[in-house]
PDB file of C-alpha atoms in Angstrom:
ATOM      1  CA  MET A   1     -12.444  -0.822  17.551  1.00  0.00           C
ATOM      2  CA  ILE A   2     -11.831  -1.243  13.855  1.00  0.00           C
ATOM      3  CA  ARG A   3     -12.152  -4.821  12.671  1.00  0.00           C
ATOM      4  CA  VAL A   4      -8.697  -6.165  11.752  1.00  0.00           C
ATOM      5  CA  PRO A   5      -9.817  -7.919   8.549  1.00  0.00           C
ATOM      6  CA  ASP A   6     -11.152  -4.596   7.242  1.00  0.00           C
ATOM      7  CA  ILE A   7      -7.952  -2.609   7.723  1.00  0.00           C
ATOM      8  CA  ARG A   8      -5.847  -5.527   6.537  1.00  0.00           C
ATOM      9  CA  GLN A   9      -7.809  -5.789   3.315  1.00  0.00           C
ATOM     10  CA  LYS A  10      -7.514  -2.074   2.625  1.00  0.00           C
ATOM     11  CA  TYR A  11      -3.808  -2.236   3.292  1.00  0.00           C
ATOM     12  CA  LYS A  12      -3.316  -5.263   1.056  1.00  0.00           C
ATOM     13  CA  SER A  13      -5.302  -3.726  -1.794  1.00  0.00           C
ATOM     14  CA  ILE A  14      -3.559  -0.341  -1.706  1.00  0.00           C
ATOM     15  CA  ARG A  15      -0.144  -1.926  -1.360  1.00  0.00           C
ATOM     16  CA  GLY A  16      -0.932  -3.886  -4.510  1.00  0.00           C
ATOM     17  CA  GLN A  17      -1.650  -0.634  -6.330  1.00  0.00           C
ATOM     18  CA  VAL A  18       1.649   0.846  -5.129  1.00  0.00           C
ATOM     19  CA  GLU A  19       3.544  -2.226  -6.337  1.00  0.00           C
ATOM     20  CA  LYS A  20       1.783  -2.102  -9.692  1.00  0.00           C
ATOM     21  CA  ARG A  21       3.128   1.398 -10.329  1.00  0.00           C
ATOM     22  CA  VAL A  22       6.522   1.117  -8.698  1.00  0.00           C
ATOM     23  CA  PHE A  23       7.730  -2.243  -9.957  1.00  0.00           C
ATOM     24  CA  ASN A  24       8.268  -1.115 -13.521  1.00  0.00           C
ATOM     25  CA  SER A  25       9.825  -4.075 -15.348  1.00  0.00           C
ATOM     26  CA  TYR A  26      12.089  -1.881 -17.497  1.00  0.00           C
ATOM     27  CA  LEU A  27      13.414   0.181 -14.584  1.00  0.00           C
ATOM     28  CA  LEU A  28      14.043  -2.909 -12.501  1.00  0.00           C
ATOM     29  CA  GLU A  29      16.488  -4.156 -15.131  1.00  0.00           C
ATOM     30  CA  TYR A  30      18.797  -1.280 -14.233  1.00  0.00           C
ATOM     31  CA  ILE A  31      18.109  -0.193 -10.633  1.00  0.00           C
ATOM     32  CA  GLU A  32      17.646  -1.919  -7.302  1.00  0.00           C
ATOM     33  CA  THR A  33      14.085  -2.873  -6.445  1.00  0.00           C
ATOM     34  CA  PRO A  34      12.451   0.058  -4.601  1.00  0.00           C
ATOM     35  CA  ILE A  35      11.492  -0.615  -1.012  1.00  0.00           C
ATOM     36  CA  ILE A  36       7.904   0.051  -0.013  1.00  0.00           C
ATOM     37  CA  ASP A  37       7.859   1.047   3.656  1.00  0.00           C
ATOM     38  CA  GLU A  38       4.948  -1.027   4.942  1.00  0.00           C
ATOM     39  CA  ASP A  39       4.664   0.890   8.211  1.00  0.00           C
ATOM     40  CA  LYS A  40       4.435   4.258   6.480  1.00  0.00           C
ATOM     41  CA  LEU A  41       1.719   2.933   4.196  1.00  0.00           C
ATOM     42  CA  LEU A  42      -0.193   1.416   7.116  1.00  0.00           C
ATOM     43  CA  ILE A  43      -0.029   4.728   8.994  1.00  0.00           C
ATOM     44  CA  LEU A  44      -1.499   6.615   6.029  1.00  0.00           C
ATOM     45  CA  ILE A  45      -4.369   4.158   5.727  1.00  0.00           C
ATOM     46  CA  SER A  46      -4.961   4.160   9.492  1.00  0.00           C
ATOM     47  CA  ILE A  47      -5.203   7.962   9.591  1.00  0.00           C
ATOM     48  CA  MET A  48      -7.839   7.978   6.856  1.00  0.00           C
ATOM     49  CA  ASP A  49      -9.768   4.866   7.836  1.00  0.00           C
ATOM     50  CA  ARG A  50     -12.159   6.585  10.265  1.00  0.00           C
ATOM     51  CA  LEU A  51     -12.664   9.794   8.307  1.00  0.00           C
ATOM     52  CA  ASP A  52     -15.544   8.520   6.161  1.00  0.00           C
ATOM     53  CA  LEU A  53     -13.547   8.960   2.973  1.00  0.00           C
ATOM     54  CA  PRO A  54     -14.695   7.106  -0.134  1.00  0.00           C
ATOM     55  CA  TYR A  55     -12.326   4.201  -0.753  1.00  0.00           C
ATOM     56  CA  ASN A  56     -11.188   5.597  -4.120  1.00  0.00           C
ATOM     57  CA  LYS A  57     -10.057   8.817  -2.422  1.00  0.00           C
ATOM     58  CA  MET A  58      -8.290   6.907   0.355  1.00  0.00           C
ATOM     59  CA  GLU A  59      -6.497   4.846  -2.259  1.00  0.00           C
ATOM     60  CA  ASN A  60      -5.509   7.931  -4.258  1.00  0.00           C
ATOM     61  CA  TYR A  61      -4.138   9.824  -1.249  1.00  0.00           C
ATOM     62  CA  ALA A  62      -2.201   6.838   0.094  1.00  0.00           C
ATOM     63  CA  LEU A  63      -0.855   5.908  -3.325  1.00  0.00           C
ATOM     64  CA  SER A  64       0.219   9.486  -4.107  1.00  0.00           C
ATOM     65  CA  THR A  65       1.984   9.953  -0.788  1.00  0.00           C
ATOM     66  CA  MET A  66       3.795   6.619  -1.020  1.00  0.00           C
ATOM     67  CA  LEU A  67       4.986   7.442  -4.530  1.00  0.00           C
ATOM     68  CA  VAL A  68       6.466  10.670  -3.168  1.00  0.00           C
ATOM     69  CA  GLN A  69       8.105   8.727  -0.333  1.00  0.00           C
ATOM     70  CA  ILE A  70       9.572   6.164  -2.721  1.00  0.00           C
ATOM     71  CA  ALA A  71      10.819   8.934  -5.024  1.00  0.00           C
ATOM     72  CA  LEU A  72      12.599  10.605  -2.090  1.00  0.00           C
ATOM     73  CA  ASP A  73      14.041   7.279  -0.922  1.00  0.00           C
ATOM     74  CA  THR A  74      15.240   6.495  -4.444  1.00  0.00           C
ATOM     75  CA  HIS A  75      17.011   9.830  -4.748  1.00  0.00           C
ATOM     76  CA  GLU A  76      18.592   9.333  -1.315  1.00  0.00           C
ATOM     77  CA  HIS A  77      19.907   5.968  -2.445  1.00  0.00           C
ATOM     78  CA  ILE A  78      22.078   7.811  -4.981  1.00  0.00           C
ATOM     79  CA  LEU A  79      24.102   9.300  -2.151  1.00  0.00           C
ATOM     80  CA  LYS A  80      24.799   5.825  -0.750  1.00  0.00           C
ATOM     81  CA  SER A  81      25.422   4.051  -4.065  1.00  0.00           C
ATOM     82  CA  SER A  82      28.634   3.213  -5.876  1.00  0.00           C
ATOM     83  CA  ASP A  83      30.518   5.411  -8.310  1.00  0.00           C
ATOM     84  CA  ASN A  84      28.787   3.808 -11.285  1.00  0.00           C
ATOM     85  CA  GLU A  85      27.732   6.937 -13.161  1.00  0.00           C
ATOM     86  CA  ILE A  86      25.210   5.194 -15.423  1.00  0.00           C
ATOM     87  CA  GLY A  87      23.606   3.515 -12.444  1.00  0.00           C
ATOM     88  CA  ARG A  88      23.405   6.826 -10.628  1.00  0.00           C
ATOM     89  CA  GLN A  89      21.787   8.540 -13.595  1.00  0.00           C
ATOM     90  CA  LEU A  90      19.216   5.783 -13.958  1.00  0.00           C
ATOM     91  CA  THR A  91      18.414   5.968 -10.263  1.00  0.00           C
ATOM     92  CA  VAL A  92      17.846   9.721 -10.584  1.00  0.00           C
ATOM     93  CA  LEU A  93      15.510   9.095 -13.505  1.00  0.00           C
ATOM     94  CA  ALA A  94      13.665   6.404 -11.551  1.00  0.00           C
ATOM     95  CA  GLY A  95      13.070   8.830  -8.688  1.00  0.00           C
ATOM     96  CA  ASP A  96      11.825  11.430 -11.158  1.00  0.00           C
ATOM     97  CA  TYR A  97       9.534   8.811 -12.702  1.00  0.00           C
ATOM     98  CA  TYR A  98       7.912   8.053  -9.340  1.00  0.00           C
ATOM     99  CA  SER A  99       7.539  11.787  -8.679  1.00  0.00           C
ATOM    100  CA  GLY A 100       5.843  12.176 -12.040  1.00  0.00           C
ATOM    101  CA  LEU A 101       3.329   9.473 -11.138  1.00  0.00           C
ATOM    102  CA  TYR A 102       2.553  11.292  -7.902  1.00  0.00           C
ATOM    103  CA  TYR A 103       1.921  14.587  -9.671  1.00  0.00           C
ATOM    104  CA  LYS A 104      -0.250  12.871 -12.258  1.00  0.00           C
ATOM    105  CA  LEU A 105      -2.453  11.204  -9.636  1.00  0.00           C
ATOM    106  CA  LEU A 106      -3.017  14.344  -7.589  1.00  0.00           C
ATOM    107  CA  ALA A 107      -3.457  16.529 -10.662  1.00  0.00           C
ATOM    108  CA  GLU A 108      -6.216  14.211 -11.828  1.00  0.00           C
ATOM    109  CA  SER A 109      -7.933  14.526  -8.445  1.00  0.00           C
ATOM    110  CA  LYS A 110      -7.580  18.352  -8.620  1.00  0.00           C
ATOM    111  CA  ASP A 111      -6.739  18.471  -4.917  1.00  0.00           C
ATOM    112  CA  ILE A 112      -4.546  21.562  -4.797  1.00  0.00           C
ATOM    113  CA  LEU A 113      -4.426  21.670  -0.989  1.00  0.00           C
ATOM    114  CA  MET A 114      -3.050  18.135  -0.750  1.00  0.00           C
ATOM    115  CA  ILE A 115      -0.449  18.959  -3.418  1.00  0.00           C
ATOM    116  CA  LYS A 116       0.611  21.992  -1.351  1.00  0.00           C
ATOM    117  CA  ALA A 117       0.742  19.948   1.866  1.00  0.00           C
ATOM    118  CA  LEU A 118       2.954  17.251   0.356  1.00  0.00           C
ATOM    119  CA  ALA A 119       5.092  19.850  -1.435  1.00  0.00           C
ATOM    120  CA  LYS A 120       5.796  21.434   1.946  1.00  0.00           C
ATOM    121  CA  GLY A 121       6.753  18.039   3.317  1.00  0.00           C
ATOM    122  CA  ILE A 122       9.049  17.353   0.345  1.00  0.00           C
ATOM    123  CA  LYS A 123      10.777  20.709   0.863  1.00  0.00           C
ATOM    124  CA  GLU A 124      11.361  19.953   4.540  1.00  0.00           C
ATOM    125  CA  VAL A 125      12.734  16.477   3.806  1.00  0.00           C
ATOM    126  CA  ASN A 126      15.204  17.791   1.237  1.00  0.00           C
ATOM    127  CA  GLU A 127      16.346  20.670   3.455  1.00  0.00           C
ATOM    128  CA  HIS A 128      17.142  18.296   6.304  1.00  0.00           C
ATOM    129  CA  LYS A 129      18.859  15.798   4.009  1.00  0.00           C
ATOM    130  CA  ILE A 130      21.273  18.565   3.061  1.00  0.00           C
ATOM    131  CA  LEU A 131      22.063  19.138   6.744  1.00  0.00           C
ATOM    132  CA  VAL A 132      22.657  15.424   7.378  1.00  0.00           C
ATOM    133  CA  TYR A 133      24.809  14.780   4.311  1.00  0.00           C
ATOM    134  CA  GLN A 134      26.941  17.899   4.512  1.00  0.00           C
ATOM    135  CA  ILE A 135      30.512  17.471   5.709  1.00  0.00           C
ATOM    136  CA  LYS A 136      30.549  20.071   8.483  1.00  0.00           C
ATOM    137  CA  THR A 137      29.298  19.277  11.969  1.00  0.00           C
ATOM    138  CA  ILE A 138      25.870  20.498  13.112  1.00  0.00           C
ATOM    139  CA  GLY A 139      25.654  19.060  16.626  1.00  0.00           C
ATOM    140  CA  ILE A 140      23.980  15.851  17.806  1.00  0.00           C
ATOM    141  CA  GLU A 141      20.619  17.394  18.670  1.00  0.00           C
ATOM    142  CA  LYS A 142      20.274  19.106  15.279  1.00  0.00           C
ATOM    143  CA  LEU A 143      21.402  15.925  13.534  1.00  0.00           C
ATOM    144  CA  MET A 144      18.753  13.838  15.279  1.00  0.00           C
ATOM    145  CA  THR A 145      16.101  16.475  14.633  1.00  0.00           C
ATOM    146  CA  SER A 146      16.971  16.377  10.941  1.00  0.00           C
ATOM    147  CA  ILE A 147      16.755  12.566  10.829  1.00  0.00           C
ATOM    148  CA  LYS A 148      13.327  12.783  12.475  1.00  0.00           C
ATOM    149  CA  GLN A 149      12.167  15.390   9.947  1.00  0.00           C
ATOM    150  CA  ILE A 150      13.435  13.328   7.020  1.00  0.00           C
ATOM    151  CA  GLU A 151      11.459  10.320   8.198  1.00  0.00           C
ATOM    152  CA  SER A 152       8.241  12.035   9.232  1.00  0.00           C
ATOM    153  CA  SER A 153       7.682  15.336   7.411  1.00  0.00           C
ATOM    154  CA  LEU A 154       5.480  13.854   4.677  1.00  0.00           C
ATOM    155  CA  HIS A 155       3.300  12.009   7.172  1.00  0.00           C
ATOM    156  CA  VAL A 156       3.058  14.984   9.522  1.00  0.00           C
ATOM    157  CA  ARG A 157       1.882  17.221   6.666  1.00  0.00           C
ATOM    158  CA  PHE A 158      -0.508  14.483   5.597  1.00  0.00           C
ATOM    159  CA  ALA A 159      -2.019  14.328   9.101  1.00  0.00           C
ATOM    160  CA  GLU A 160      -2.276  18.113   9.256  1.00  0.00           C
ATOM    161  CA  TYR A 161      -4.143  18.137   5.952  1.00  0.00           C
ATOM    162  CA  PHE A 162      -6.803  15.877   7.478  1.00  0.00           C
ATOM    163  CA  LYS A 163      -6.772  17.940  10.708  1.00  0.00           C
ATOM    164  CA  VAL A 164      -5.673  15.034  12.886  1.00  0.00           C
ATOM    165  CA  ASP A 165      -2.578  16.750  14.265  1.00  0.00           C
ATOM    166  CA  ILE A 166      -2.870  14.660  17.422  1.00  0.00           C
ATOM    167  CA  TRP A 167      -1.053  11.943  15.451  1.00  0.00           C
ATOM    168  CA  ASN A 168       1.970  14.141  14.755  1.00  0.00           C
ATOM    169  CA  GLU A 169       4.171  13.617  17.814  1.00  0.00           C
ATOM    170  CA  ILE A 170       3.602   9.864  17.792  1.00  0.00           C
ATOM    171  CA  LEU A 171       4.176   9.694  14.029  1.00  0.00           C
ATOM    172  CA  ALA A 172       7.417  11.639  14.212  1.00  0.00           C
ATOM    173  CA  ASN A 173       8.809   9.580  17.070  1.00  0.00           C
ATOM    174  CA  LEU A 174       7.643   6.233  15.691  1.00  0.00           C
ATOM    175  CA  LEU A 175       9.250   6.784  12.291  1.00  0.00           C
ATOM    176  CA  PHE A 176      12.337   8.255  13.956  1.00  0.00           C
ATOM    177  CA  PHE A 177      12.554   5.210  16.244  1.00  0.00           C
ATOM    178  CA  LYS A 178      12.282   2.875  13.280  1.00  0.00           C
ATOM    179  CA  ARG A 179      15.051   4.700  11.391  1.00  0.00           C
ATOM    180  CA  LEU A 180      17.372   4.656  14.413  1.00  0.00           C
ATOM    181  CA  LEU A 181      16.718   0.960  14.876  1.00  0.00           C
ATOM    182  CA  ALA A 182      17.612   0.269  11.239  1.00  0.00           C
ATOM    183  CA  GLU A 183      20.782   2.399  11.392  1.00  0.00           C
ATOM    184  CA  ARG A 184      21.869   0.715  14.643  1.00  0.00           C
ATOM    185  CA  ASN A 185      21.355  -2.691  13.104  1.00  0.00           C
ATOM    186  CA  GLN A 186      23.300  -1.676   9.989  1.00  0.00           C
ATOM    187  CA  PHE A 187      26.175  -0.378  12.084  1.00  0.00           C
ATOM    188  CA  ILE A 188      26.469  -3.507  14.232  1.00  0.00           C
ATOM    189  CA  GLN A 189      26.002  -6.047  11.459  1.00  0.00           C
ATOM    190  CA  ALA A 190      27.735  -4.381   8.513  1.00  0.00           C
ATOM    191  CA  GLY A 191      29.987  -1.761  10.072  1.00  0.00           C
ATOM    192  CA  ASN A 192      28.484   1.124   8.134  1.00  0.00           C
ATOM    193  CA  SER A 193      25.599   3.522   8.594  1.00  0.00           C
ATOM    194  CA  LEU A 194      24.697   6.994   7.387  1.00  0.00           C
ATOM    195  CA  LEU A 195      23.586   8.017  10.865  1.00  0.00           C
ATOM    196  CA  PHE A 196      26.642   6.626  12.637  1.00  0.00           C
ATOM    197  CA  GLU A 197      28.953   8.281  10.109  1.00  0.00           C
ATOM    198  CA  ALA A 198      27.249  11.591  10.932  1.00  0.00           C
ATOM    199  CA  LEU A 199      27.491  10.863  14.660  1.00  0.00           C
ATOM    200  CA  LYS A 200      31.204  10.121  14.308  1.00  0.00           C
ATOM    201  CA  ARG A 201      31.693  13.316  12.315  1.00  0.00           C
ATOM    202  CA  ASN A 202      30.099  15.324  15.113  1.00  0.00           C
ATOM    203  CA  LEU A 203      31.574  13.497  18.119  1.00  0.00           C
ATOM    204  CA  TYR A 204      35.048  12.705  16.766  1.00  0.00           C
ATOM    205  CA  PRO A 205      35.756  15.215  13.970  1.00  0.00           C
ATOM    206  CA  LYS A 206      39.507  14.566  14.082  1.00  0.00           C
ATOM    207  CA  ASP A 207      39.198  10.766  13.831  1.00  0.00           C
ATOM    208  CA  ASP A 208      39.701   9.808  10.165  1.00  0.00           C
ATOM    209  CA  ASN A 209      39.132   6.091  10.711  1.00  0.00           C
ATOM    210  CA  HIS A 210      36.222   4.306   9.089  1.00  0.00           C
ATOM    211  CA  LEU A 211      33.476   3.180  11.446  1.00  0.00           C
ATOM    212  CA  VAL A 212      34.744  -0.409  11.549  1.00  0.00           C
ATOM    213  CA  ASN A 213      38.220   0.804  12.522  1.00  0.00           C
ATOM    214  CA  LEU A 214      37.126   3.019  15.390  1.00  0.00           C
ATOM    215  CA  SER A 215      38.245   2.058  18.863  1.00  0.00           C
ATOM    216  CA  SER A 216      35.764  -0.022  20.842  1.00  0.00           C
ATOM    217  CA  ASP A 217      35.292   2.908  23.236  1.00  0.00           C
ATOM    218  CA  HIS A 218      34.297   5.198  20.378  1.00  0.00           C
ATOM    219  CA  GLN A 219      31.998   2.593  18.851  1.00  0.00           C
ATOM    220  CA  ASN A 220      30.291   1.985  22.187  1.00  0.00           C
ATOM    221  CA  HIS A 221      29.870   5.713  22.685  1.00  0.00           C
ATOM    222  CA  LEU A 222      28.129   6.029  19.316  1.00  0.00           C
ATOM    223  CA  LEU A 223      25.806   3.170  20.297  1.00  0.00           C
ATOM    224  CA  MET A 224      25.069   4.789  23.647  1.00  0.00           C
ATOM    225  CA  VAL A 225      24.068   8.039  21.961  1.00  0.00           C
ATOM    226  CA  CYS A 226      21.788   6.192  19.539  1.00  0.00           C
ATOM    227  CA  ASP A 227      20.263   4.165  22.379  1.00  0.00           C
ATOM    228  CA  ARG A 228      19.546   7.310  24.372  1.00  0.00           C
ATOM    229  CA  TYR A 229      17.439   8.715  21.539  1.00  0.00           C
ATOM    230  CA  LEU A 230      15.781   5.347  20.983  1.00  0.00           C
ATOM    231  CA  GLU A 231      14.704   5.242  24.619  1.00  0.00           C
ATOM    232  CA  GLN A 232      13.459   8.843  24.554  1.00  0.00           C
ATOM    233  CA  SER A 233      11.309   8.185  21.505  1.00  0.00           C
ATOM    234  CA  LYS A 234      10.080   4.887  22.917  1.00  0.00           C
ATOM    235  CA  GLN A 235       8.824   6.610  26.055  1.00  0.00           C
ATOM    236  CA  ILE A 236       6.988   9.246  24.021  1.00  0.00           C
ATOM    237  CA  ILE A 237       5.388   6.568  21.838  1.00  0.00           C
ATOM    238  CA  GLU A 238       4.258   4.437  24.780  1.00  0.00           C
ATOM    239  CA  LYS A 239       2.826   7.461  26.568  1.00  0.00           C
ATOM    240  CA  GLY A 240       1.032   8.742  23.456  1.00  0.00           C
ATOM    241  CA  ILE A 241      -0.495   5.520  22.102  1.00  0.00           C
ATOM    242  CA  PRO A 242      -3.523   5.602  24.459  1.00  0.00           C
ATOM    243  CA  GLN A 243      -4.302   9.124  23.224  1.00  0.00           C
ATOM    244  CA  LEU A 244      -4.469   8.235  19.535  1.00  0.00           C
ATOM    245  CA  PRO A 245      -8.039   8.236  18.212  1.00  0.00           C
ATOM    246  CA  TYR A 246      -9.293   5.108  16.477  1.00  0.00           C
ATOM    247  CA  LEU A 247      -6.007   3.218  16.695  1.00  0.00           C
ATOM    248  CA  ASN A 248      -6.648  -0.095  14.925  1.00  0.00           C
ATOM    249  CA  ASP A 249      -5.346  -3.441  16.125  1.00  0.00           C
ATOM    250  CA  TYR A 250      -3.192  -3.964  13.049  1.00  0.00           C
ATOM    251  CA  LEU A 251      -1.164  -0.781  13.557  1.00  0.00           C
ATOM    252  CA  GLU A 252      -1.069  -1.185  17.322  1.00  0.00           C
ATOM    253  CA  LYS A 253       0.462  -4.652  16.967  1.00  0.00           C
ATOM    254  CA  ARG A 254       3.010  -3.355  14.484  1.00  0.00           C
ATOM    255  CA  ILE A 255       4.020  -0.556  16.864  1.00  0.00           C
ATOM    256  CA  SER A 256       4.410  -3.045  19.718  1.00  0.00           C
ATOM    257  CA  PHE A 257       6.551  -5.274  17.513  1.00  0.00           C
ATOM    258  CA  LEU A 258       8.899  -2.394  16.654  1.00  0.00           C
ATOM    259  CA  LEU A 259       9.246  -1.291  20.279  1.00  0.00           C
ATOM    260  CA  ASN A 260       9.935  -4.831  21.475  1.00  0.00           C
ATOM    261  CA  GLN A 261      12.461  -5.357  18.702  1.00  0.00           C
ATOM    262  CA  HIS A 262      14.719  -2.768  20.265  1.00  0.00           C
ATOM    263  CA  GLN A 263      14.548  -4.436  23.678  1.00  0.00           C
ATOM    264  CA  SER A 264      15.555  -7.849  22.361  1.00  0.00           C
ATOM    265  CA  PHE A 265      18.198  -6.419  20.042  1.00  0.00           C
ATOM    266  CA  ALA A 266      19.871  -4.397  22.804  1.00  0.00           C
ATOM    267  CA  LYS A 267      19.874  -7.435  25.084  1.00  0.00           C
ATOM    268  CA  THR A 268      21.405  -9.608  22.382  1.00  0.00           C
ATOM    269  CA  PHE A 269      24.174  -7.085  21.768  1.00  0.00           C
ATOM    270  CA  VAL A 270      25.066  -6.949  25.481  1.00  0.00           C
ATOM    271  CA  GLU A 271      25.101 -10.738  25.719  1.00  0.00           C
ATOM    272  CA  GLU A 272      27.289 -11.097  22.621  1.00  0.00           C
ATOM    273  CA  GLY A 273      29.585  -8.287  23.703  1.00  0.00           C
TER     274      GLY A 273
END
């Protein structure tokens, strides 16, 4: 078993390097502070930690991949943002800036195969974003598949590059589970959600009401659909965890926390309802 202090220190150090590049003081005057997905970073480090990679290479690969992820997240934020055209343009430029940092890092390492692997992941993410954001209906199963691909394609291609494909199903479902959990929380607490808007569009195409104005029956139905996919992914994750090679305590505890969060959140909603 990997010693927790070791993986924690690597995580802390690499996260610091991500922050150093992402939290550009000039950009932050004009755009919202980028969010660094701690779980996605921890997964990258965990995959590499038992592969005997030199630390500088581990840092470079994790940093490059997270910069791509943040660039994609920044561009996606444009679709959710206000109609402020200047703000939108600056957000586009910020995403391009993070992408440029990614290309610079990998170009310096001369790792063409990693560039190709991440480029394939980027292509898949963008293709599925188009499906999710388009107005026409695509069906619930295709919608959920696209959300899963958006969340996990980079990490799946990353794992394939290092020939540890055994991580892929767990990775895809874990990141999918986390996204569903966040969208469910957003829907219940704020009355809006990209996922629930797409669900409404597919389940009730003739209902022009905003999410908050839907009937309670329709709202509960949307929640039931989301919960069904949450439970499916949770079962896959719980079944697959024992099969993951070299799973460190730090990541295992984080996974357990996420899975338990859904249990307590669902219970709270029932009690409040």
